[in-house]
Amino acid sequence: MADFDLHETTTPEGIMTTDAPDTNGITDATETINTTDLAADDFSFGQRYHRATDTSDVYVTRQRRPTESIVGTRECPICAETREAFEFPKLSVTLSCSHPPGVCLECLRTSIRCDFNSKLWTEIRCPECREVLEYADIQKYADEATFARYESLALRAAMAEAENFIWCPANCGSGQLHDTGADQPIVTCLNCSQRSCFTHNVDWHERLTCKEYDALLRDPENYLMRLDANGDEAERAKRAQENADRIIAQSLMAEQEAEAQLKEERERDEREEKQQAIALARKVASRRKEEEQKSRATMSKTTKACPGCGWAIEKNRGW
């Protein structure tokens, strides 16, 4: 594929960029370029192309640096320092960028870190055109510490969208799936054992069901007065909830014990089968060895070596 400068006033016929008008002046062979020939090549500083569905034009979707800027030195427009070419990105910072990369890698890392610390984690942008950076772009260009924090937030956001998933409100950093959802709202953290409410995502409201807790939030003062008057009923509700929790825990424990016992039996059967196979192999080998010894003994008694070739021969008739 021929090299050309995107900042010149001419581009291959049928190819459009966002910063240069479409002009003629390239040989007709360029018109036959297909999407396979125009595929991006990170190792040869290639550009990304796609052909528009309603025209025959080819649009550049990821710019590369002009050929003359691949080697030598360039000046970063942000820090104004002259740096080697390898200190700059090879391709545009993100697929949405419509310009060749101009900022150096160090300034790009700094920009990502500043955006992450001062904005929403989903608002990290290219320092040149302010296009939003995707996960892969930040993974590629951010420093290790910034990406680790970014990845943690991305993971939390993704997991929070899962049905019946809840993060521990005690901020222990753990989350889990609660299959029963709001039907059995008490969640016990697998990491810190803190009990929380699935419905309200707060520490478990002792002595109160979720419906009673909603009533408390609506009218705290009056509800507390009614709660004191109906303490026995709340206590019964608490005991019922605890009994339900205990039954669930016992059921889970029984299932785990059954699975462990089944696994142990399966492993024991596998060990016995292996031992039987080894014993059988040893028995067969011993029998073969015994037969070979008997055969050699018989040969030593009934044969002698041929004086010509040395093979064992046996006299079966004659003198």
PDB file of C-alpha atoms in Angstrom:
ATOM      1  CA  MET A   1       0.000   0.000   0.000  1.00  0.00           C
ATOM      2  CA  ALA A   2       1.449   3.371  -1.004  1.00  0.00           C
ATOM      3  CA  ASP A   3       2.400   5.882   1.722  1.00  0.00           C
ATOM      4  CA  PHE A   4       0.998   9.413   1.578  1.00  0.00           C
ATOM      5  CA  ASP A   5       0.793  12.431   3.829  1.00  0.00           C
ATOM      6  CA  LEU A   6      -2.665  13.032   5.264  1.00  0.00           C
ATOM      7  CA  HIS A   7      -1.900  16.737   5.703  1.00  0.00           C
ATOM      8  CA  GLU A   8      -1.185  17.207   1.989  1.00  0.00           C
ATOM      9  CA  THR A   9      -3.958  18.505  -0.279  1.00  0.00           C
ATOM     10  CA  THR A  10      -4.198  15.246  -2.252  1.00  0.00           C
ATOM     11  CA  THR A  11      -5.455  11.804  -1.248  1.00  0.00           C
ATOM     12  CA  PRO A  12      -6.131   8.625  -3.246  1.00  0.00           C
ATOM     13  CA  GLU A  13      -9.254   8.939  -5.392  1.00  0.00           C
ATOM     14  CA  GLY A  14     -12.295   7.512  -3.639  1.00  0.00           C
ATOM     15  CA  ILE A  15     -10.695   7.935  -0.188  1.00  0.00           C
ATOM     16  CA  MET A  16     -11.924  10.647   2.163  1.00  0.00           C
ATOM     17  CA  THR A  17     -10.404  11.978   5.364  1.00  0.00           C
ATOM     18  CA  THR A  18     -11.811  14.422   7.847  1.00  0.00           C
ATOM     19  CA  ASP A  19      -8.989  16.963   7.500  1.00  0.00           C
ATOM     20  CA  ALA A  20      -8.332  17.000   3.722  1.00  0.00           C
ATOM     21  CA  PRO A  21     -10.738  17.364   0.759  1.00  0.00           C
ATOM     22  CA  ASP A  22     -11.213  14.557  -1.769  1.00  0.00           C
ATOM     23  CA  THR A  23      -9.085  15.287  -4.879  1.00  0.00           C
ATOM     24  CA  ASN A  24      -7.881  13.429  -7.935  1.00  0.00           C
ATOM     25  CA  GLY A  25      -4.285  12.923  -8.923  1.00  0.00           C
ATOM     26  CA  ILE A  26      -3.487   9.310  -7.980  1.00  0.00           C
ATOM     27  CA  THR A  27      -3.182   6.520 -10.568  1.00  0.00           C
ATOM     28  CA  ASP A  28      -6.245   4.454 -11.465  1.00  0.00           C
ATOM     29  CA  ALA A  29      -4.833   1.430  -9.617  1.00  0.00           C
ATOM     30  CA  THR A  30      -5.789   3.093  -6.364  1.00  0.00           C
ATOM     31  CA  GLU A  31      -9.454   2.912  -7.294  1.00  0.00           C
ATOM     32  CA  THR A  32      -9.400  -0.886  -7.109  1.00  0.00           C
ATOM     33  CA  ILE A  33      -8.204  -1.044  -3.510  1.00  0.00           C
ATOM     34  CA  ASN A  34     -10.491  -3.323  -1.502  1.00  0.00           C
ATOM     35  CA  THR A  35     -11.157  -3.464   2.209  1.00  0.00           C
ATOM     36  CA  THR A  36      -8.797  -6.424   2.676  1.00  0.00           C
ATOM     37  CA  ASP A  37      -5.883  -4.492   1.127  1.00  0.00           C
ATOM     38  CA  LEU A  38      -6.716  -1.531   3.343  1.00  0.00           C
ATOM     39  CA  ALA A  39      -6.795  -3.518   6.580  1.00  0.00           C
ATOM     40  CA  ALA A  40      -4.951  -1.913   9.479  1.00  0.00           C
ATOM     41  CA  ASP A  41      -1.476  -3.165  10.295  1.00  0.00           C
ATOM     42  CA  ASP A  42      -0.212  -2.010  13.684  1.00  0.00           C
ATOM     43  CA  PHE A  43       3.305  -3.156  12.862  1.00  0.00           C
ATOM     44  CA  SER A  44       3.531  -1.192   9.618  1.00  0.00           C
ATOM     45  CA  PHE A  45       1.708   1.880  10.936  1.00  0.00           C
ATOM     46  CA  GLY A  46      -1.364   1.187   8.784  1.00  0.00           C
ATOM     47  CA  GLN A  47      -4.606   3.112   8.739  1.00  0.00           C
ATOM     48  CA  ARG A  48      -8.119   1.823   9.341  1.00  0.00           C
ATOM     49  CA  TYR A  49     -10.632   2.120   6.450  1.00  0.00           C
ATOM     50  CA  HIS A  50     -14.229   1.246   5.736  1.00  0.00           C
ATOM     51  CA  ARG A  51     -16.330   1.644   2.596  1.00  0.00           C
ATOM     52  CA  ALA A  52     -19.532   3.635   2.914  1.00  0.00           C
ATOM     53  CA  THR A  53     -22.714   1.666   2.225  1.00  0.00           C
ATOM     54  CA  ASP A  54     -24.392   4.401   0.162  1.00  0.00           C
ATOM     55  CA  THR A  55     -21.364   5.526  -1.893  1.00  0.00           C
ATOM     56  CA  SER A  56     -18.205   4.071  -3.376  1.00  0.00           C
ATOM     57  CA  ASP A  57     -16.033   6.274  -1.147  1.00  0.00           C
ATOM     58  CA  VAL A  58     -13.606   4.834   1.394  1.00  0.00           C
ATOM     59  CA  TYR A  59     -13.447   6.658   4.734  1.00  0.00           C
ATOM     60  CA  VAL A  60     -10.402   6.717   6.998  1.00  0.00           C
ATOM     61  CA  THR A  61     -11.528   5.663  10.497  1.00  0.00           C
ATOM     62  CA  ARG A  62      -8.125   5.565  12.191  1.00  0.00           C
ATOM     63  CA  GLN A  63      -5.305   7.841  11.123  1.00  0.00           C
ATOM     64  CA  ARG A  64      -1.623   6.972  11.019  1.00  0.00           C
ATOM     65  CA  ARG A  65       1.368   9.244  11.148  1.00  0.00           C
ATOM     66  CA  PRO A  66       2.829  10.372   7.795  1.00  0.00           C
ATOM     67  CA  THR A  67       5.802   8.297   6.629  1.00  0.00           C
ATOM     68  CA  GLU A  68       8.375  10.975   7.359  1.00  0.00           C
ATOM     69  CA  SER A  69       7.315  11.162  11.028  1.00  0.00           C
ATOM     70  CA  ILE A  70       7.743   7.455  11.761  1.00  0.00           C
ATOM     71  CA  VAL A  71      11.465   7.971  12.403  1.00  0.00           C
ATOM     72  CA  GLY A  72      13.461  10.893  13.746  1.00  0.00           C
ATOM     73  CA  THR A  73      12.168  13.381  16.303  1.00  0.00           C
ATOM     74  CA  ARG A  74       8.971  15.396  16.735  1.00  0.00           C
ATOM     75  CA  GLU A  75       7.713  18.061  19.092  1.00  0.00           C
ATOM     76  CA  CYS A  76       4.800  17.279  21.390  1.00  0.00           C
ATOM     77  CA  PRO A  77       2.162  20.044  21.179  1.00  0.00           C
ATOM     78  CA  ILE A  78       1.376  19.734  24.906  1.00  0.00           C
ATOM     79  CA  CYS A  79       4.750  19.597  26.667  1.00  0.00           C
ATOM     80  CA  ALA A  80       6.582  21.293  23.740  1.00  0.00           C
ATOM     81  CA  GLU A  81       9.481  18.871  24.132  1.00  0.00           C
ATOM     82  CA  THR A  82      11.275  17.297  21.174  1.00  0.00           C
ATOM     83  CA  ARG A  83      11.078  13.522  21.461  1.00  0.00           C
ATOM     84  CA  GLU A  84      11.959  10.427  19.490  1.00  0.00           C
ATOM     85  CA  ALA A  85       9.267   8.997  17.198  1.00  0.00           C
ATOM     86  CA  PHE A  86       8.866   5.862  19.327  1.00  0.00           C
ATOM     87  CA  GLU A  87       7.716   8.076  22.228  1.00  0.00           C
ATOM     88  CA  PHE A  88       4.497   8.857  20.318  1.00  0.00           C
ATOM     89  CA  PRO A  89       1.503   6.586  19.599  1.00  0.00           C
ATOM     90  CA  LYS A  90       1.643   4.716  16.300  1.00  0.00           C
ATOM     91  CA  LEU A  91      -2.119   5.026  15.685  1.00  0.00           C
ATOM     92  CA  SER A  92      -4.828   7.440  16.744  1.00  0.00           C
ATOM     93  CA  VAL A  93      -5.499   7.290  20.468  1.00  0.00           C
ATOM     94  CA  THR A  94      -9.028   5.949  19.941  1.00  0.00           C
ATOM     95  CA  LEU A  95     -11.022   4.660  16.973  1.00  0.00           C
ATOM     96  CA  SER A  96     -13.194   7.772  17.152  1.00  0.00           C
ATOM     97  CA  CYS A  97     -10.254  10.128  16.582  1.00  0.00           C
ATOM     98  CA  SER A  98     -10.146  11.585  13.055  1.00  0.00           C
ATOM     99  CA  HIS A  99      -6.594  12.942  13.295  1.00  0.00           C
ATOM    100  CA  PRO A 100      -3.096  11.430  13.334  1.00  0.00           C
ATOM    101  CA  PRO A 101      -1.634  11.110  16.849  1.00  0.00           C
ATOM    102  CA  GLY A 102       0.296  14.215  17.840  1.00  0.00           C
ATOM    103  CA  VAL A 103       0.668  14.129  21.641  1.00  0.00           C
ATOM    104  CA  CYS A 104       3.517  12.089  23.195  1.00  0.00           C
ATOM    105  CA  LEU A 105       2.884   8.960  25.253  1.00  0.00           C
ATOM    106  CA  GLU A 106       3.954  10.623  28.512  1.00  0.00           C
ATOM    107  CA  CYS A 107       1.513  13.519  28.103  1.00  0.00           C
ATOM    108  CA  LEU A 108      -1.190  11.066  27.052  1.00  0.00           C
ATOM    109  CA  ARG A 109      -0.678   9.070  30.270  1.00  0.00           C
ATOM    110  CA  THR A 110      -0.809  12.273  32.307  1.00  0.00           C
ATOM    111  CA  SER A 111      -4.003  13.404  30.557  1.00  0.00           C
ATOM    112  CA  ILE A 112      -5.705  10.064  31.250  1.00  0.00           C
ATOM    113  CA  ARG A 113      -4.686  10.201  34.914  1.00  0.00           C
ATOM    114  CA  CYS A 114      -5.926  13.797  35.332  1.00  0.00           C
ATOM    115  CA  ASP A 115      -9.262  13.053  33.650  1.00  0.00           C
ATOM    116  CA  PHE A 116      -9.722   9.979  35.828  1.00  0.00           C
ATOM    117  CA  ASN A 117      -8.990  11.904  39.044  1.00  0.00           C
ATOM    118  CA  SER A 118     -11.134  14.940  38.208  1.00  0.00           C
ATOM    119  CA  LYS A 119     -14.065  13.576  36.174  1.00  0.00           C
ATOM    120  CA  LEU A 120     -16.386  10.613  35.920  1.00  0.00           C
ATOM    121  CA  TRP A 121     -14.458   7.455  35.067  1.00  0.00           C
ATOM    122  CA  THR A 122     -16.500   7.196  31.857  1.00  0.00           C
ATOM    123  CA  GLU A 123     -15.414  10.680  30.721  1.00  0.00           C
ATOM    124  CA  ILE A 124     -11.720  10.089  29.981  1.00  0.00           C
ATOM    125  CA  ARG A 125     -11.024  11.767  26.638  1.00  0.00           C
ATOM    126  CA  CYS A 126      -8.379  12.229  23.961  1.00  0.00           C
ATOM    127  CA  PRO A 127      -6.302  15.302  24.907  1.00  0.00           C
ATOM    128  CA  GLU A 128      -6.385  16.553  21.302  1.00  0.00           C
ATOM    129  CA  CYS A 129      -9.952  16.113  20.035  1.00  0.00           C
ATOM    130  CA  ARG A 130     -11.755  15.190  23.306  1.00  0.00           C
ATOM    131  CA  GLU A 131     -13.252  11.973  21.934  1.00  0.00           C
ATOM    132  CA  VAL A 132     -14.104   9.510  24.728  1.00  0.00           C
ATOM    133  CA  LEU A 133     -11.512   6.752  25.250  1.00  0.00           C
ATOM    134  CA  GLU A 134     -12.721   3.159  25.353  1.00  0.00           C
ATOM    135  CA  TYR A 135     -11.592   0.452  27.786  1.00  0.00           C
ATOM    136  CA  ALA A 136      -8.957  -0.910  25.358  1.00  0.00           C
ATOM    137  CA  ASP A 137      -7.497   2.575  24.790  1.00  0.00           C
ATOM    138  CA  ILE A 138      -7.066   3.210  28.518  1.00  0.00           C
ATOM    139  CA  GLN A 139      -5.605  -0.256  29.011  1.00  0.00           C
ATOM    140  CA  LYS A 140      -3.061   0.508  26.280  1.00  0.00           C
ATOM    141  CA  TYR A 141      -2.006   4.029  27.257  1.00  0.00           C
ATOM    142  CA  ALA A 142      -2.710   4.568  30.992  1.00  0.00           C
ATOM    143  CA  ASP A 143      -0.144   3.947  33.716  1.00  0.00           C
ATOM    144  CA  GLU A 144      -0.520   0.752  35.742  1.00  0.00           C
ATOM    145  CA  ALA A 145      -1.991   2.353  38.875  1.00  0.00           C
ATOM    146  CA  THR A 146      -4.570   4.422  36.986  1.00  0.00           C
ATOM    147  CA  PHE A 147      -5.693   1.467  34.888  1.00  0.00           C
ATOM    148  CA  ALA A 148      -6.040  -0.730  37.990  1.00  0.00           C
ATOM    149  CA  ARG A 149      -8.426   1.811  39.547  1.00  0.00           C
ATOM    150  CA  TYR A 150     -10.264   2.291  36.243  1.00  0.00           C
ATOM    151  CA  GLU A 151     -10.657  -1.465  35.790  1.00  0.00           C
ATOM    152  CA  SER A 152     -12.046  -1.806  39.315  1.00  0.00           C
ATOM    153  CA  LEU A 153     -14.731   0.818  38.632  1.00  0.00           C
ATOM    154  CA  ALA A 154     -15.559  -0.742  35.265  1.00  0.00           C
ATOM    155  CA  LEU A 155     -15.934  -4.135  36.918  1.00  0.00           C
ATOM    156  CA  ARG A 156     -18.182  -2.763  39.658  1.00  0.00           C
ATOM    157  CA  ALA A 157     -20.367  -1.033  37.074  1.00  0.00           C
ATOM    158  CA  ALA A 158     -20.645  -4.184  34.971  1.00  0.00           C
ATOM    159  CA  MET A 159     -21.432  -6.423  37.935  1.00  0.00           C
ATOM    160  CA  ALA A 160     -23.999  -3.982  39.321  1.00  0.00           C
ATOM    161  CA  GLU A 161     -26.045  -4.505  36.152  1.00  0.00           C
ATOM    162  CA  ALA A 162     -26.313  -8.254  36.827  1.00  0.00           C
ATOM    163  CA  GLU A 163     -29.661  -9.391  38.180  1.00  0.00           C
ATOM    164  CA  ASN A 164     -29.688 -10.094  41.951  1.00  0.00           C
ATOM    165  CA  PHE A 165     -26.102  -8.839  42.393  1.00  0.00           C
ATOM    166  CA  ILE A 166     -25.345  -6.722  45.465  1.00  0.00           C
ATOM    167  CA  TRP A 167     -22.210  -5.041  46.781  1.00  0.00           C
ATOM    168  CA  CYS A 168     -21.509  -5.280  50.498  1.00  0.00           C
ATOM    169  CA  PRO A 169     -22.521  -1.943  52.120  1.00  0.00           C
ATOM    170  CA  ALA A 170     -19.740  -2.389  54.699  1.00  0.00           C
ATOM    171  CA  ASN A 171     -17.244  -1.342  51.977  1.00  0.00           C
ATOM    172  CA  CYS A 172     -15.185  -4.497  52.294  1.00  0.00           C
ATOM    173  CA  GLY A 173     -14.873  -4.524  48.498  1.00  0.00           C
ATOM    174  CA  SER A 174     -16.843  -7.746  48.058  1.00  0.00           C
ATOM    175  CA  GLY A 175     -20.032  -8.431  46.129  1.00  0.00           C
ATOM    176  CA  GLN A 176     -22.126 -11.494  45.428  1.00  0.00           C
ATOM    177  CA  LEU A 177     -25.228 -12.869  43.716  1.00  0.00           C
ATOM    178  CA  HIS A 178     -28.260 -13.250  45.980  1.00  0.00           C
ATOM    179  CA  ASP A 179     -30.438 -15.709  44.067  1.00  0.00           C
ATOM    180  CA  THR A 180     -33.539 -15.314  46.247  1.00  0.00           C
ATOM    181  CA  GLY A 181     -33.565 -11.542  45.745  1.00  0.00           C
ATOM    182  CA  ALA A 182     -36.111  -9.532  47.705  1.00  0.00           C
ATOM    183  CA  ASP A 183     -38.082 -12.668  48.626  1.00  0.00           C
ATOM    184  CA  GLN A 184     -35.453 -13.416  51.300  1.00  0.00           C
ATOM    185  CA  PRO A 185     -33.740 -10.047  51.654  1.00  0.00           C
ATOM    186  CA  ILE A 186     -31.083 -10.812  54.272  1.00  0.00           C
ATOM    187  CA  VAL A 187     -27.660 -11.056  52.604  1.00  0.00           C
ATOM    188  CA  THR A 188     -24.635 -12.322  54.526  1.00  0.00           C
ATOM    189  CA  CYS A 189     -21.370 -11.127  52.973  1.00  0.00           C
ATOM    190  CA  LEU A 190     -19.104 -14.016  52.028  1.00  0.00           C
ATOM    191  CA  ASN A 191     -16.057 -11.875  52.758  1.00  0.00           C
ATOM    192  CA  CYS A 192     -16.744 -10.024  56.028  1.00  0.00           C
ATOM    193  CA  SER A 193     -19.969 -11.796  57.190  1.00  0.00           C
ATOM    194  CA  GLN A 194     -21.782  -8.462  57.485  1.00  0.00           C
ATOM    195  CA  ARG A 195     -25.569  -8.831  57.186  1.00  0.00           C
ATOM    196  CA  SER A 196     -27.301  -6.408  54.832  1.00  0.00           C
ATOM    197  CA  CYS A 197     -30.681  -5.830  53.193  1.00  0.00           C
ATOM    198  CA  PHE A 198     -30.954  -6.765  49.527  1.00  0.00           C
ATOM    199  CA  THR A 199     -33.946  -4.469  48.972  1.00  0.00           C
ATOM    200  CA  HIS A 200     -32.472  -1.315  50.522  1.00  0.00           C
ATOM    201  CA  ASN A 201     -28.721  -2.055  50.159  1.00  0.00           C
ATOM    202  CA  VAL A 202     -28.022  -1.032  53.774  1.00  0.00           C
ATOM    203  CA  ASP A 203     -26.969  -2.891  56.909  1.00  0.00           C
ATOM    204  CA  TRP A 204     -29.756  -5.257  57.925  1.00  0.00           C
ATOM    205  CA  HIS A 205     -32.463  -3.368  59.803  1.00  0.00           C
ATOM    206  CA  GLU A 206     -32.760  -5.455  62.969  1.00  0.00           C
ATOM    207  CA  ARG A 207     -36.282  -6.018  64.355  1.00  0.00           C
ATOM    208  CA  LEU A 208     -37.794  -4.608  61.148  1.00  0.00           C
ATOM    209  CA  THR A 209     -39.025  -6.294  58.005  1.00  0.00           C
ATOM    210  CA  CYS A 210     -38.478  -4.484  54.715  1.00  0.00           C
ATOM    211  CA  LYS A 211     -42.090  -3.264  54.725  1.00  0.00           C
ATOM    212  CA  GLU A 212     -41.676  -1.931  58.269  1.00  0.00           C
ATOM    213  CA  TYR A 213     -38.381  -0.309  57.321  1.00  0.00           C
ATOM    214  CA  ASP A 214     -40.135   1.485  54.436  1.00  0.00           C
ATOM    215  CA  ALA A 215     -42.735   2.748  56.895  1.00  0.00           C
ATOM    216  CA  LEU A 216     -39.978   3.947  59.208  1.00  0.00           C
ATOM    217  CA  LEU A 217     -38.356   5.902  56.377  1.00  0.00           C
ATOM    218  CA  ARG A 218     -41.671   7.552  55.488  1.00  0.00           C
ATOM    219  CA  ASP A 219     -42.536   8.632  59.070  1.00  0.00           C
ATOM    220  CA  PRO A 220     -39.698   7.926  61.526  1.00  0.00           C
ATOM    221  CA  GLU A 221     -41.190   9.566  64.641  1.00  0.00           C
ATOM    222  CA  ASN A 222     -44.686   8.046  64.545  1.00  0.00           C
ATOM    223  CA  TYR A 223     -43.443   4.674  63.455  1.00  0.00           C
ATOM    224  CA  LEU A 224     -41.015   4.373  66.369  1.00  0.00           C
ATOM    225  CA  MET A 225     -43.875   5.061  68.751  1.00  0.00           C
ATOM    226  CA  ARG A 226     -45.960   2.319  67.141  1.00  0.00           C
ATOM    227  CA  LEU A 227     -42.947   0.030  67.142  1.00  0.00           C
ATOM    228  CA  ASP A 228     -42.555   0.353  70.905  1.00  0.00           C
ATOM    229  CA  ALA A 229     -46.216  -0.533  71.349  1.00  0.00           C
ATOM    230  CA  ASN A 230     -45.920  -3.565  69.092  1.00  0.00           C
ATOM    231  CA  GLY A 231     -42.572  -4.838  70.276  1.00  0.00           C
ATOM    232  CA  ASP A 232     -43.799  -8.385  70.658  1.00  0.00           C
ATOM    233  CA  GLU A 233     -44.918  -8.571  67.036  1.00  0.00           C
ATOM    234  CA  ALA A 234     -41.567  -7.252  65.825  1.00  0.00           C
ATOM    235  CA  GLU A 235     -39.784  -9.793  67.973  1.00  0.00           C
ATOM    236  CA  ARG A 236     -41.865 -12.582  66.472  1.00  0.00           C
ATOM    237  CA  ALA A 237     -41.046 -11.339  62.983  1.00  0.00           C
ATOM    238  CA  LYS A 238     -37.369 -11.298  63.873  1.00  0.00           C
ATOM    239  CA  ARG A 239     -37.490 -14.850  65.196  1.00  0.00           C
ATOM    240  CA  ALA A 240     -39.351 -16.001  62.087  1.00  0.00           C
ATOM    241  CA  GLN A 241     -36.696 -14.424  59.885  1.00  0.00           C
ATOM    242  CA  GLU A 242     -33.916 -16.000  61.916  1.00  0.00           C
ATOM    243  CA  ASN A 243     -35.603 -19.395  61.678  1.00  0.00           C
ATOM    244  CA  ALA A 244     -35.892 -19.009  57.922  1.00  0.00           C
ATOM    245  CA  ASP A 245     -32.215 -18.064  57.730  1.00  0.00           C
ATOM    246  CA  ARG A 246     -31.260 -21.068  59.821  1.00  0.00           C
ATOM    247  CA  ILE A 247     -33.272 -23.434  57.628  1.00  0.00           C
ATOM    248  CA  ILE A 248     -31.631 -22.048  54.500  1.00  0.00           C
ATOM    249  CA  ALA A 249     -28.173 -22.337  56.063  1.00  0.00           C
ATOM    250  CA  GLN A 250     -28.828 -25.923  57.112  1.00  0.00           C
ATOM    251  CA  SER A 251     -30.087 -26.778  53.635  1.00  0.00           C
ATOM    252  CA  LEU A 252     -27.006 -25.269  52.017  1.00  0.00           C
ATOM    253  CA  MET A 253     -24.738 -27.096  54.445  1.00  0.00           C
ATOM    254  CA  ALA A 254     -26.482 -30.398  53.709  1.00  0.00           C
ATOM    255  CA  GLU A 255     -26.042 -29.847  49.981  1.00  0.00           C
ATOM    256  CA  GLN A 256     -22.353 -29.057  50.436  1.00  0.00           C
ATOM    257  CA  GLU A 257     -21.827 -32.150  52.583  1.00  0.00           C
ATOM    258  CA  ALA A 258     -23.605 -34.322  50.002  1.00  0.00           C
ATOM    259  CA  GLU A 259     -21.453 -32.892  47.213  1.00  0.00           C
ATOM    260  CA  ALA A 260     -18.293 -33.456  49.257  1.00  0.00           C
ATOM    261  CA  GLN A 261     -19.284 -37.057  49.994  1.00  0.00           C
ATOM    262  CA  LEU A 262     -20.073 -37.713  46.328  1.00  0.00           C
ATOM    263  CA  LYS A 263     -16.722 -36.250  45.311  1.00  0.00           C
ATOM    264  CA  GLU A 264     -14.901 -38.386  47.872  1.00  0.00           C
ATOM    265  CA  GLU A 265     -16.644 -41.544  46.653  1.00  0.00           C
ATOM    266  CA  ARG A 266     -15.823 -40.705  43.044  1.00  0.00           C
ATOM    267  CA  GLU A 267     -12.160 -40.128  43.885  1.00  0.00           C
ATOM    268  CA  ARG A 268     -12.043 -43.385  45.855  1.00  0.00           C
ATOM    269  CA  ASP A 269     -13.514 -45.318  42.909  1.00  0.00           C
ATOM    270  CA  GLU A 270     -10.968 -43.743  40.572  1.00  0.00           C
ATOM    271  CA  ARG A 271      -8.111 -44.716  42.899  1.00  0.00           C
ATOM    272  CA  GLU A 272      -9.373 -48.305  43.127  1.00  0.00           C
ATOM    273  CA  GLU A 273      -9.728 -48.578  39.347  1.00  0.00           C
ATOM    274  CA  LYS A 274      -6.213 -47.240  38.908  1.00  0.00           C
ATOM    275  CA  GLN A 275      -4.795 -49.692  41.450  1.00  0.00           C
ATOM    276  CA  GLN A 276      -6.599 -52.587  39.777  1.00  0.00           C
ATOM    277  CA  ALA A 277      -5.237 -51.561  36.385  1.00  0.00           C
ATOM    278  CA  ILE A 278      -1.695 -51.380  37.790  1.00  0.00           C
ATOM    279  CA  ALA A 279      -2.051 -54.794  39.464  1.00  0.00           C
ATOM    280  CA  LEU A 280      -3.352 -56.343  36.234  1.00  0.00           C
ATOM    281  CA  ALA A 281      -0.499 -54.836  34.232  1.00  0.00           C
ATOM    282  CA  ARG A 282       2.027 -56.192  36.706  1.00  0.00           C
ATOM    283  CA  LYS A 283       0.403 -59.642  36.586  1.00  0.00           C
ATOM    284  CA  VAL A 284       0.519 -59.719  32.779  1.00  0.00           C
ATOM    285  CA  ALA A 285       4.142 -58.566  32.755  1.00  0.00           C
ATOM    286  CA  SER A 286       5.078 -61.221  35.330  1.00  0.00           C
ATOM    287  CA  ARG A 287       3.379 -63.955  33.310  1.00  0.00           C
ATOM    288  CA  ARG A 288       5.142 -62.882  30.123  1.00  0.00           C
ATOM    289  CA  LYS A 289       8.470 -62.817  31.905  1.00  0.00           C
ATOM    290  CA  GLU A 290       7.867 -66.320  33.274  1.00  0.00           C
ATOM    291  CA  GLU A 291       6.908 -67.607  29.819  1.00  0.00           C
ATOM    292  CA  GLU A 292      10.022 -66.068  28.284  1.00  0.00           C
ATOM    293  CA  GLN A 293      12.209 -67.682  30.926  1.00  0.00           C
ATOM    294  CA  LYS A 294      10.612 -71.089  30.262  1.00  0.00           C
ATOM    295  CA  SER A 295      11.039 -70.609  26.521  1.00  0.00           C
ATOM    296  CA  ARG A 296      14.723 -69.758  26.911  1.00  0.00           C
ATOM    297  CA  ALA A 297      15.206 -72.798  29.169  1.00  0.00           C
ATOM    298  CA  THR A 298      13.567 -75.076  26.596  1.00  0.00           C
ATOM    299  CA  MET A 299      15.655 -73.597  23.794  1.00  0.00           C
ATOM    300  CA  SER A 300      18.848 -74.125  25.760  1.00  0.00           C
ATOM    301  CA  LYS A 301      17.990 -77.816  26.165  1.00  0.00           C
ATOM    302  CA  THR A 302      16.702 -78.624  22.659  1.00  0.00           C
ATOM    303  CA  THR A 303      18.725 -76.332  20.384  1.00  0.00           C
ATOM    304  CA  LYS A 304      22.277 -75.398  19.635  1.00  0.00           C
ATOM    305  CA  ALA A 305      23.887 -72.605  17.738  1.00  0.00           C
ATOM    306  CA  CYS A 306      24.378 -73.022  13.990  1.00  0.00           C
ATOM    307  CA  PRO A 307      28.130 -73.146  13.289  1.00  0.00           C
ATOM    308  CA  GLY A 308      27.601 -71.026  10.217  1.00  0.00           C
ATOM    309  CA  CYS A 309      25.317 -68.149  11.264  1.00  0.00           C
ATOM    310  CA  GLY A 310      24.912 -68.595  14.996  1.00  0.00           C
ATOM    311  CA  TRP A 311      21.112 -68.983  14.951  1.00  0.00           C
ATOM    312  CA  ALA A 312      19.548 -71.539  17.273  1.00  0.00           C
ATOM    313  CA  ILE A 313      18.764 -74.769  15.438  1.00  0.00           C
ATOM    314  CA  GLU A 314      16.950 -77.916  16.534  1.00  0.00           C
ATOM    315  CA  LYS A 315      17.469 -81.395  15.120  1.00  0.00           C
ATOM    316  CA  ASN A 316      14.108 -82.983  14.259  1.00  0.00           C
ATOM    317  CA  ARG A 317      15.179 -86.031  12.202  1.00  0.00           C
ATOM    318  CA  GLY A 318      18.284 -87.931  11.052  1.00  0.00           C
ATOM    319  CA  TRP A 319      21.298 -88.873  13.029  1.00  0.00           C
TER     320      TRP A 319
END
